[in-house]
Amino acid sequence: MTEDNAMFHITLITVGKLKERYYAAAADEYIRRLGAYCKFELIELPECRLPEDPNDTQIAQGLQKEAELIRAKLPKGCFFCVLTPEGKLLSSEQLADTLRQAKSGGRSSACFLIGSSFGIAPEIKRLADLQLSMSKMTFPHHLARVMALEQLYRAEAIQAGSKYHK
């Protein structure tokens, strides 16, 4: 097995596109840095278009459509983590340990999901190995993407014993 084939694969699925150039530049920087530690793939899925003031039924239908797209993109056998406000709070070291355990447990990939501005369908959350919260605070989805990428990079750097994490 070559070094390349042995490399862990991390996928970040996001629902919605990154529009602001400064967020995109920051995201690209962490994606570039992650390349030193793993194979990385970013999958952007379209957010379901809803009326200006959608009701609960319309939101549920939109989340259901997004769930079908998400399910189709989930890597087989991956460690699956959804980022959700009601998830578990972990330190950077704990996230690194979680990824280390996934690797030592025989997983060759991990997939992280940032849902749309309306959230994530309940059945997708039930598929997750981990529901993770970045904070009790609310952040814009674009910033959450940059924060998730930075934490994935930090987790890989911690595992590698790099000086990046202080």
PDB file of N, CA and C in Angstrom, residues 50-59 118:
ATOM      1  N   LEU A  50     -36.678  28.106  -0.291  1.00  0.00           N
ATOM      2  CA  LEU A  50     -37.936  28.166   0.455  1.00  0.00           C
ATOM      3  C   LEU A  50     -38.534  29.560   0.319  1.00  0.00           C
ATOM      4  N   PRO A  51     -39.846  29.685   0.580  1.00  0.00           N
ATOM      5  CA  PRO A  51     -40.467  31.023   0.560  1.00  0.00           C
ATOM      6  C   PRO A  51     -39.806  31.953   1.586  1.00  0.00           C
ATOM      7  N   GLU A  52     -40.064  33.231   1.454  1.00  0.00           N
ATOM      8  CA  GLU A  52     -39.476  34.243   2.348  1.00  0.00           C
ATOM      9  C   GLU A  52     -39.711  33.931   3.827  1.00  0.00           C
ATOM     10  N   ASP A  53     -40.910  33.531   4.186  1.00  0.00           N
ATOM     11  CA  ASP A  53     -41.249  33.219   5.575  1.00  0.00           C
ATOM     12  C   ASP A  53     -41.857  31.807   5.622  1.00  0.00           C
ATOM     13  N   PRO A  54     -41.008  30.766   5.509  1.00  0.00           N
ATOM     14  CA  PRO A  54     -41.537  29.403   5.382  1.00  0.00           C
ATOM     15  C   PRO A  54     -42.200  28.900   6.669  1.00  0.00           C
ATOM     16  N   ASN A  55     -43.217  28.061   6.497  1.00  0.00           N
ATOM     17  CA  ASN A  55     -43.839  27.440   7.669  1.00  0.00           C
ATOM     18  C   ASN A  55     -43.094  26.137   7.996  1.00  0.00           C
ATOM     19  N   ASP A  56     -43.460  25.504   9.103  1.00  0.00           N
ATOM     20  CA  ASP A  56     -42.761  24.296   9.553  1.00  0.00           C
ATOM     21  C   ASP A  56     -42.807  23.175   8.522  1.00  0.00           C
ATOM     22  N   THR A  57     -43.937  23.016   7.841  1.00  0.00           N
ATOM     23  CA  THR A  57     -44.078  21.964   6.828  1.00  0.00           C
ATOM     24  C   THR A  57     -43.125  22.213   5.663  1.00  0.00           C
ATOM     25  N   GLN A  58     -43.042  23.460   5.214  1.00  0.00           N
ATOM     26  CA  GLN A  58     -42.145  23.798   4.106  1.00  0.00           C
ATOM     27  C   GLN A  58     -40.686  23.571   4.502  1.00  0.00           C
ATOM     28  N   ILE A  59     -40.347  23.938   5.726  1.00  0.00           N
ATOM     29  CA  ILE A  59     -38.975  23.724   6.216  1.00  0.00           C
ATOM     30  C   ILE A  59     -38.672  22.227   6.258  1.00  0.00           C
ATOM     31  N   PHE A 118     -31.560  26.267   7.851  1.00  0.00           N
ATOM     32  CA  PHE A 118     -32.724  25.739   8.567  1.00  0.00           C
ATOM     33  C   PHE A 118     -32.390  24.488   9.377  1.00  0.00           C
TER      34      PHE A 118
END
